[in-house]
mmCIF file of C-alpha atoms and ligand atoms in Angstrom:
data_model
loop_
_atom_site.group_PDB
_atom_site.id
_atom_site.type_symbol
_atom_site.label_atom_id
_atom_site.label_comp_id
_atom_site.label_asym_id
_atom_site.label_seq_id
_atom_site.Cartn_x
_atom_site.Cartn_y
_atom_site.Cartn_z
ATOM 1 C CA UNK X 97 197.990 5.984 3.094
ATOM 2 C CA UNK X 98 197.001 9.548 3.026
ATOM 3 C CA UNK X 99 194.825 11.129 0.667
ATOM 4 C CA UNK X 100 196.962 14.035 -1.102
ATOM 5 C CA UNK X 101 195.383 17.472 -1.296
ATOM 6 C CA UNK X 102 196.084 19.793 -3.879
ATOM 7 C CA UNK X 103 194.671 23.474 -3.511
ATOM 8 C CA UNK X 104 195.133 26.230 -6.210
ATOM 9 C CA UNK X 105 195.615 29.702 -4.455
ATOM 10 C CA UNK X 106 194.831 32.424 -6.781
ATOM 11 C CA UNK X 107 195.755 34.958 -4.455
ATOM 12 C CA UNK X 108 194.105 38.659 -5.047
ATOM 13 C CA UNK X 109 193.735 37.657 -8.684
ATOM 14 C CA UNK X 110 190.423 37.242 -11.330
ATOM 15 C CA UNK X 111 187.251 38.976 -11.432
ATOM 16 C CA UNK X 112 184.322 37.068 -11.006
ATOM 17 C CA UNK X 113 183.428 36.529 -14.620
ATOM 18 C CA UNK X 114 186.761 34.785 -14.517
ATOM 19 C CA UNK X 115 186.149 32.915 -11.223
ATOM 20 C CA UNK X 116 182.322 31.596 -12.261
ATOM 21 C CA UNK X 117 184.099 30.066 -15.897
ATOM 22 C CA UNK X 118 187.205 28.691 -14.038
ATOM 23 C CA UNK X 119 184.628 26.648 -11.675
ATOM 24 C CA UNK X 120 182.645 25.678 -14.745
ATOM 25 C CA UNK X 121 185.343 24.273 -16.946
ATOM 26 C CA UNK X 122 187.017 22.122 -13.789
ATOM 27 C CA UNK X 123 183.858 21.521 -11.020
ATOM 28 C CA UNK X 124 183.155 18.571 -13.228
ATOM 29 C CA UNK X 125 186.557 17.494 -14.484
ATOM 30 C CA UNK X 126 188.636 17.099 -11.170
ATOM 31 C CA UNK X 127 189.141 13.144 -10.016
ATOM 32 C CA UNK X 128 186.670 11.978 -7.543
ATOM 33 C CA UNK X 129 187.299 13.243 -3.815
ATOM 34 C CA UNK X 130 187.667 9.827 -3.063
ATOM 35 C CA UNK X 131 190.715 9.809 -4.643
ATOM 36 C CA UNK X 132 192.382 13.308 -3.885
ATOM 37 C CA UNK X 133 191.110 16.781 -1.916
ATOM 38 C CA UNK X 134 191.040 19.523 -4.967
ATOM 39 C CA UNK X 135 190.614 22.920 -4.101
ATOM 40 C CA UNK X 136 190.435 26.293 -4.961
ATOM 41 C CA UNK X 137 191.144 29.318 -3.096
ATOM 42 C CA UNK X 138 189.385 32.117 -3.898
ATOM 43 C CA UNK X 139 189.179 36.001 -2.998
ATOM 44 C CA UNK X 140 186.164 36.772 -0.371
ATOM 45 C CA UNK X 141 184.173 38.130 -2.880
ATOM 46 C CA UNK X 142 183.571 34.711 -5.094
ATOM 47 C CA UNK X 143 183.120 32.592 -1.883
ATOM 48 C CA UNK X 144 179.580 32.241 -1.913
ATOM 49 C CA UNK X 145 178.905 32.348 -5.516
ATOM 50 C CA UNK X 146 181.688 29.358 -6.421
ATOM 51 C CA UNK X 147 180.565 27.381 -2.877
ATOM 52 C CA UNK X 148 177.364 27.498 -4.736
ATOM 53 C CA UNK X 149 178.086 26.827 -8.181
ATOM 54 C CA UNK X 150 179.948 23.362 -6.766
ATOM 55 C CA UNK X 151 177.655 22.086 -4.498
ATOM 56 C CA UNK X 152 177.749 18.467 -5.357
ATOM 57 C CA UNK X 153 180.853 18.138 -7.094
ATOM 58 C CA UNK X 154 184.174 17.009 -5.808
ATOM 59 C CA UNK X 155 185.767 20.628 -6.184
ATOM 60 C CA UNK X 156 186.217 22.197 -2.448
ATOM 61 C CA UNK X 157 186.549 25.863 -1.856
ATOM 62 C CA UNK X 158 188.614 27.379 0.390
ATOM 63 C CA UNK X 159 189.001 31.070 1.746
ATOM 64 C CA UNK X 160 192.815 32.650 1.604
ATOM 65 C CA UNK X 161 192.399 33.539 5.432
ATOM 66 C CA UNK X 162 189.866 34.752 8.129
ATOM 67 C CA UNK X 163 189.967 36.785 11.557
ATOM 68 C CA UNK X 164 190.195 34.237 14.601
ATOM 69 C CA UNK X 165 187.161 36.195 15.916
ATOM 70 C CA UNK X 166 183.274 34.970 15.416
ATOM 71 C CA UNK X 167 181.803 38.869 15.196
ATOM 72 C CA UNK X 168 182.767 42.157 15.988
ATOM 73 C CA UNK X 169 184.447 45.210 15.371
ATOM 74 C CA UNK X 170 186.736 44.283 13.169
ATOM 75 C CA UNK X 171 186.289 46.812 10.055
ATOM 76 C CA UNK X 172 187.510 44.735 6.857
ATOM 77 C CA UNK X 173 187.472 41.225 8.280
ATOM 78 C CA UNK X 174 185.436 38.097 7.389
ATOM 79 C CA UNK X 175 185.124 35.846 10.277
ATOM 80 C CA UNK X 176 184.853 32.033 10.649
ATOM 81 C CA UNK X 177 180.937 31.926 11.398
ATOM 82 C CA UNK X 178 180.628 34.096 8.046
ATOM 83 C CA UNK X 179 182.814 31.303 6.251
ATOM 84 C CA UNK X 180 180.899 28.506 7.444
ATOM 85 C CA UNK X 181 178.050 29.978 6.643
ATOM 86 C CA UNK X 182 178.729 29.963 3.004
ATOM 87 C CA UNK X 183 179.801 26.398 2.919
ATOM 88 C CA UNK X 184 183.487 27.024 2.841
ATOM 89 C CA UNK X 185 185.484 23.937 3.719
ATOM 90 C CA UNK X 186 188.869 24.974 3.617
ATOM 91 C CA UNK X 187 190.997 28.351 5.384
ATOM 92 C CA UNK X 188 194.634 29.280 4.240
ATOM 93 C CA UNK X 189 196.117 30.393 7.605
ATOM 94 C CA UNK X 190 199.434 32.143 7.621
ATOM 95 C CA UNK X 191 200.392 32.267 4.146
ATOM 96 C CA UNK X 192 203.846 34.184 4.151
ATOM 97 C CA UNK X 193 202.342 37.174 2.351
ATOM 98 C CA UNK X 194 199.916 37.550 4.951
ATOM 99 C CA UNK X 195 202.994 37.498 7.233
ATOM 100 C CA UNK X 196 204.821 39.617 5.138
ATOM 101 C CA UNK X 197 202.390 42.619 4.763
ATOM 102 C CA UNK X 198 200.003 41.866 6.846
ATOM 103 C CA UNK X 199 201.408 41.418 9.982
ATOM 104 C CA UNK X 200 200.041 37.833 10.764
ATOM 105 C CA UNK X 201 202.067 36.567 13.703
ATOM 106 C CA UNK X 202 202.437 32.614 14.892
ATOM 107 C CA UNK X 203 199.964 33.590 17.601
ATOM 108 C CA UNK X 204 197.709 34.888 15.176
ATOM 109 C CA UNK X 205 197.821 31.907 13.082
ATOM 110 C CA UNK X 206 197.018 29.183 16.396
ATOM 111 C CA UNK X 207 194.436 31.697 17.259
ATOM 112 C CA UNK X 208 193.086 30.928 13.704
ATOM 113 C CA UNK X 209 193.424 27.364 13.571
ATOM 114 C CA UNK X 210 191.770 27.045 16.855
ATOM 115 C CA UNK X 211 188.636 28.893 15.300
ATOM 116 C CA UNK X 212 188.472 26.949 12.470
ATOM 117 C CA UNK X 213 188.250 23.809 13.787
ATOM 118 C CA UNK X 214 185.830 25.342 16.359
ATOM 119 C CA UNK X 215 183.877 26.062 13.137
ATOM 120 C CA UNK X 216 184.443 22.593 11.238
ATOM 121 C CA UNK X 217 186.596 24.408 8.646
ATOM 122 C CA UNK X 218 189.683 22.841 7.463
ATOM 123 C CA UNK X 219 193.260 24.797 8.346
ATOM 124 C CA UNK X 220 195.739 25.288 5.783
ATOM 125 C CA UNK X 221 198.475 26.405 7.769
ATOM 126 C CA UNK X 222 201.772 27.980 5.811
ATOM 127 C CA UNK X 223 205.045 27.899 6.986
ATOM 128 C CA UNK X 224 208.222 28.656 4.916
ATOM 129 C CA UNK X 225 211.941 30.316 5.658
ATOM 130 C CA UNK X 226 213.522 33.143 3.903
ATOM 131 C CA UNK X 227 216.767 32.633 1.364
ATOM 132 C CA UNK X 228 218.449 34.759 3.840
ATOM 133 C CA UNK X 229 217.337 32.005 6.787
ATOM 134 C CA UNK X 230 218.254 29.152 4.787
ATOM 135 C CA UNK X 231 221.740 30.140 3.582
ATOM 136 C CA UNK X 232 222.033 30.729 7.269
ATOM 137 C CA UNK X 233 220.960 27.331 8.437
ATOM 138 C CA UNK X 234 218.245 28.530 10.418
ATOM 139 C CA UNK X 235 215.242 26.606 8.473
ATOM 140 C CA UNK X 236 214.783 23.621 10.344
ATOM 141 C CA UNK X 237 214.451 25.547 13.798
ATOM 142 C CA UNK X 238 212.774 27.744 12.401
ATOM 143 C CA UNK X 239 210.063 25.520 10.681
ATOM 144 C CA UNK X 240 210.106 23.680 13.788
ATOM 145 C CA UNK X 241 209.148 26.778 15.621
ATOM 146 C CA UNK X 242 206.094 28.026 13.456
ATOM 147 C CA UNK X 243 204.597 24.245 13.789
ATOM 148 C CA UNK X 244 204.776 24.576 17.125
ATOM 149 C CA UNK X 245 203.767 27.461 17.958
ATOM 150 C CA UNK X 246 200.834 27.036 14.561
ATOM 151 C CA UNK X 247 199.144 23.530 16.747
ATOM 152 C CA UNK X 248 199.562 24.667 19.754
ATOM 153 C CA UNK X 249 196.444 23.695 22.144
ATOM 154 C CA UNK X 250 195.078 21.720 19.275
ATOM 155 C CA UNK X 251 193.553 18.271 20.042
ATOM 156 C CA UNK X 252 195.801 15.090 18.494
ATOM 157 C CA UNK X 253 192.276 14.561 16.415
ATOM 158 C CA UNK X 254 192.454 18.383 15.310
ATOM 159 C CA UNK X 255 196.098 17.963 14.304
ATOM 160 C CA UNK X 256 195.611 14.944 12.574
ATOM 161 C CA UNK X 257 193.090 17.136 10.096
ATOM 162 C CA UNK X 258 195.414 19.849 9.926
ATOM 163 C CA UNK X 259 197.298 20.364 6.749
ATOM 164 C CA UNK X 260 200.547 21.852 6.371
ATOM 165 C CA UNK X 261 201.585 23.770 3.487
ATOM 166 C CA UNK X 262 205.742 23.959 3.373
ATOM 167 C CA UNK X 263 206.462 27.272 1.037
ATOM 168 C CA UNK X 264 210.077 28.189 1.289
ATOM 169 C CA UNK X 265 209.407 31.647 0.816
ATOM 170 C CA UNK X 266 212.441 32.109 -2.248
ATOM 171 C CA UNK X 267 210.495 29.623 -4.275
ATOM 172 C CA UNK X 268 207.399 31.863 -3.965
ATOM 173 C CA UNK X 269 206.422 33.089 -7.483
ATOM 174 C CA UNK X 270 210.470 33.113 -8.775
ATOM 175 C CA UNK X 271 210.554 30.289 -10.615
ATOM 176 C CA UNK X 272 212.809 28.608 -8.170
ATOM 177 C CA UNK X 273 211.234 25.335 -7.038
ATOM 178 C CA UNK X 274 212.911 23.693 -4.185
ATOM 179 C CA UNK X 275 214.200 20.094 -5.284
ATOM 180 C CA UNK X 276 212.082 17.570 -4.819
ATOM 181 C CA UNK X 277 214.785 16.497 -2.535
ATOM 182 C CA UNK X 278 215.110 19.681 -0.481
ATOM 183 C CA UNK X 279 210.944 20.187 -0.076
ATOM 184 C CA UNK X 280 210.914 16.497 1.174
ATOM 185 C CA UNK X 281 213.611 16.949 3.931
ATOM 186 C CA UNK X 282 211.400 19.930 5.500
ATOM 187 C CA UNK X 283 208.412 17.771 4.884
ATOM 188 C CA UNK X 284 210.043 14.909 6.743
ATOM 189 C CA UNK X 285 211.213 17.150 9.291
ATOM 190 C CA UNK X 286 207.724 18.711 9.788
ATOM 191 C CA UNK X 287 206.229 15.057 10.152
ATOM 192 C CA UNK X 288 208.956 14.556 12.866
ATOM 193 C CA UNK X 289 208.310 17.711 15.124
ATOM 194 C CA UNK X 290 204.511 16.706 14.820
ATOM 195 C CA UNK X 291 205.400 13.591 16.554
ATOM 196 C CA UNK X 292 207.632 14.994 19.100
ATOM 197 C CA UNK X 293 204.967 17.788 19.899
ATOM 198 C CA UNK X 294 201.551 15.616 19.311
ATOM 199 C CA UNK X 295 202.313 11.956 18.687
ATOM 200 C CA UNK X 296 203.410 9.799 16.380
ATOM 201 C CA UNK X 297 199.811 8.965 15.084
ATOM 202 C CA UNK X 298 199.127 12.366 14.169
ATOM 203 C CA UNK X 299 202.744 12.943 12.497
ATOM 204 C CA UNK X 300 201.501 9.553 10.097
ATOM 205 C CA UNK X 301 198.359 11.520 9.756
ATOM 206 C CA UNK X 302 198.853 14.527 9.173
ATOM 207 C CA UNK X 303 198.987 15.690 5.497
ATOM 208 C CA UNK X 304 201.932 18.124 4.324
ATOM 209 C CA UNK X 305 201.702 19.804 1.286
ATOM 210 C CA UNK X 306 205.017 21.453 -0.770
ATOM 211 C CA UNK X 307 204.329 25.269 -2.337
ATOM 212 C CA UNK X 308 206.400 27.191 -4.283
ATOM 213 C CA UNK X 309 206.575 27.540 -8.389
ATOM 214 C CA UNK X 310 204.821 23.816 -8.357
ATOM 215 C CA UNK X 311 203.240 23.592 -11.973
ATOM 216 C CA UNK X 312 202.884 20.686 -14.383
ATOM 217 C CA UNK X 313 206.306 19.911 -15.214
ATOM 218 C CA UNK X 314 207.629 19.633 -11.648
ATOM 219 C CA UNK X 315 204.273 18.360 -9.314
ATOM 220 C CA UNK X 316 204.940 14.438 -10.178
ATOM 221 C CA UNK X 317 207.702 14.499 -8.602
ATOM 222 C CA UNK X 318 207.166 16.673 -5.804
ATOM 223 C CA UNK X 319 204.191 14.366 -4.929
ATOM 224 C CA UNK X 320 206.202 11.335 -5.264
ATOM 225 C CA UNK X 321 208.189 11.755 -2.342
ATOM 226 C CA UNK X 322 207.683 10.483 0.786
ATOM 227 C CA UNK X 323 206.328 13.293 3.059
ATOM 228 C CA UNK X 324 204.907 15.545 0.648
ATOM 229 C CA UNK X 325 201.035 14.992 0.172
ATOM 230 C CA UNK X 326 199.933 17.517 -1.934
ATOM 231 C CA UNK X 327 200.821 20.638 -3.065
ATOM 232 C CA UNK X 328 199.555 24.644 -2.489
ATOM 233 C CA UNK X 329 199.619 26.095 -5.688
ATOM 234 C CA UNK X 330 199.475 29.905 -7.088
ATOM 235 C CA UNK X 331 200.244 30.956 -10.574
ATOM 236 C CA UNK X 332 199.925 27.705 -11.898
ATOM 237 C CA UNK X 333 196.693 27.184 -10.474
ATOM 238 C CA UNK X 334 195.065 30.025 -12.530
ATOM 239 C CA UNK X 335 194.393 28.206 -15.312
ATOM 240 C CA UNK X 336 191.641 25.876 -15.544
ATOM 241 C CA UNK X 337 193.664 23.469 -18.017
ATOM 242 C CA UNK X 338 196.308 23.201 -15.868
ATOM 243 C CA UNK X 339 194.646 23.486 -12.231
ATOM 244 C CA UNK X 340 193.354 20.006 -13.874
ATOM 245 C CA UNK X 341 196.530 18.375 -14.491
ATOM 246 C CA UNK X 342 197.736 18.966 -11.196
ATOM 247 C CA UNK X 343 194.914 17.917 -9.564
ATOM 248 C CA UNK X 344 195.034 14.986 -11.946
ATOM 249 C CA UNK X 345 198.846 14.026 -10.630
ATOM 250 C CA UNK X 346 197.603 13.841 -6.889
ATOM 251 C CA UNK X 347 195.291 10.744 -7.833
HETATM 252 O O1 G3H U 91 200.050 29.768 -2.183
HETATM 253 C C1 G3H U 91 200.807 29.479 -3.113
HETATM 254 C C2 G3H U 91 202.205 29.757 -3.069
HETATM 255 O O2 G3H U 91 202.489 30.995 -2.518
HETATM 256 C C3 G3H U 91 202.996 29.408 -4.268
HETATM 257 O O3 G3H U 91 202.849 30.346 -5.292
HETATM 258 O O4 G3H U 91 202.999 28.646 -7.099
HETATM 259 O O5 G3H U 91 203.008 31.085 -7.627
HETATM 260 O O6 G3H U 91 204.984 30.003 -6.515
HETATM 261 P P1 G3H U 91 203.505 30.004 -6.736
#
């Protein structure tokens, strides 16, 4: 049985006034990490402060991405010795804005994965299709091809510790959640290229989590299918009443 994981991503949102009394009115109130992984994913700047401010609670922080690099000149980056450092458990790798604007490549993503688990931080690796690629049939090859390409070189144990996030990209902040029905067939399909690439034990084990316009209303369901262990959630995940009850549905 795997453990579902649900992580809010508040993406380049809050100040830190905001971010310290979001962590105060949940670090005590999420279900016991026994139970399910809850986690919040925060800008750069609130890292330290929030890994601090939930030290010995069951509330995990995560960063929204990191260079694959331990030091350097790289003017603007944060690096996976820096995250570590702070106590930061958790890394979203390749979200599809990051791809979008930011040039992050499949390459770039393996190269990150690779350094996080050379760091013991957690990968959250995205991968999602366009509305354009899925009217044109393309998503399961192409989902296919950013697993691949996303584990590559990874142990079996590393990939069993990975977690997927699915995000078809058109159900990105529009609204427009996939059916529980059409997130689950990616999920399942995910789960199968993991054991075709890895093996089968790390397609049981690793955990896949559904994004896209999840919020109260839709996450029971979501999580009640069969491949879909958690979710990776952004607008809904602002609030600290409602970060709980999705949290709360993963238990
Ligand atoms: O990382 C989160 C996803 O991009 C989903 O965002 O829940 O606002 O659609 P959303």
């Amino acid at each position: 049985m795997r453990k579902k994981v649900i992580a809010g991503n508040w993406k380049m949102n809050k100040v830190l006034a905001d971010a310290e009394s979001f962590v105060e009115a949940t670090k005590n109130n999420v279900p016991s990490a026994d139970k399910v992984e809850s986690v919040v994913c925060a800008p750069f700047p609130y890292l330290h402060a929030l890994v601090k401010k939930t030290a010995g609670t069951d509330l995990a922080v995560a960063a929204q991405n990191m260079h694959y690099e331990e030091s350097g000149a790289f003017t603007g980056e944060v690096s996976p010795v820096m995250l570590k450092d702070l106590g930061v458990s958790y890394v979203v790798l390749g979200h599809s804005e990051r791809r979008e604007y930011f040039a992050e490549t499949d390459e770039t993503v393996n190269q990150k994965a690779h350094a996080a688990f050379n760091h013991g931080i957690t990968p959250i690796v995205c991968v999602g299709e366009t509305l354009e690629q899925r009217e044109s049939n393309q998503t399961m090859d192409l989902i296919a091809d950013q697993v691949k390409k996303a584990l590559t070189g990874l142990s079996e144990d590393q990939v069993k510790q990975t977690i997927i996030a699915y995000e078809p990209i058109w159900a990105i902040g529009t609204g427009k959640t996939a059916t529980s029905e059409q997130a689950n067939e990616v999920c399942t399909h995910i789960r199968k290229v993991v054991a075709e690439a890895v093996s089968s034990d790390a397609a049981e084990a690793v955990r896949i989590q559904y994004g896209g316009s999840v919020k109260p209303a839709n996450v029971d369901e979501l999580l009640a299918q069969s491949d879909i262990d958690g979710a990776l959630v952004g607008g809904a995940s602002l609030e600290a009443d409602s970060f709980l009850k999705l949290v709360e549905a993963g238990t």
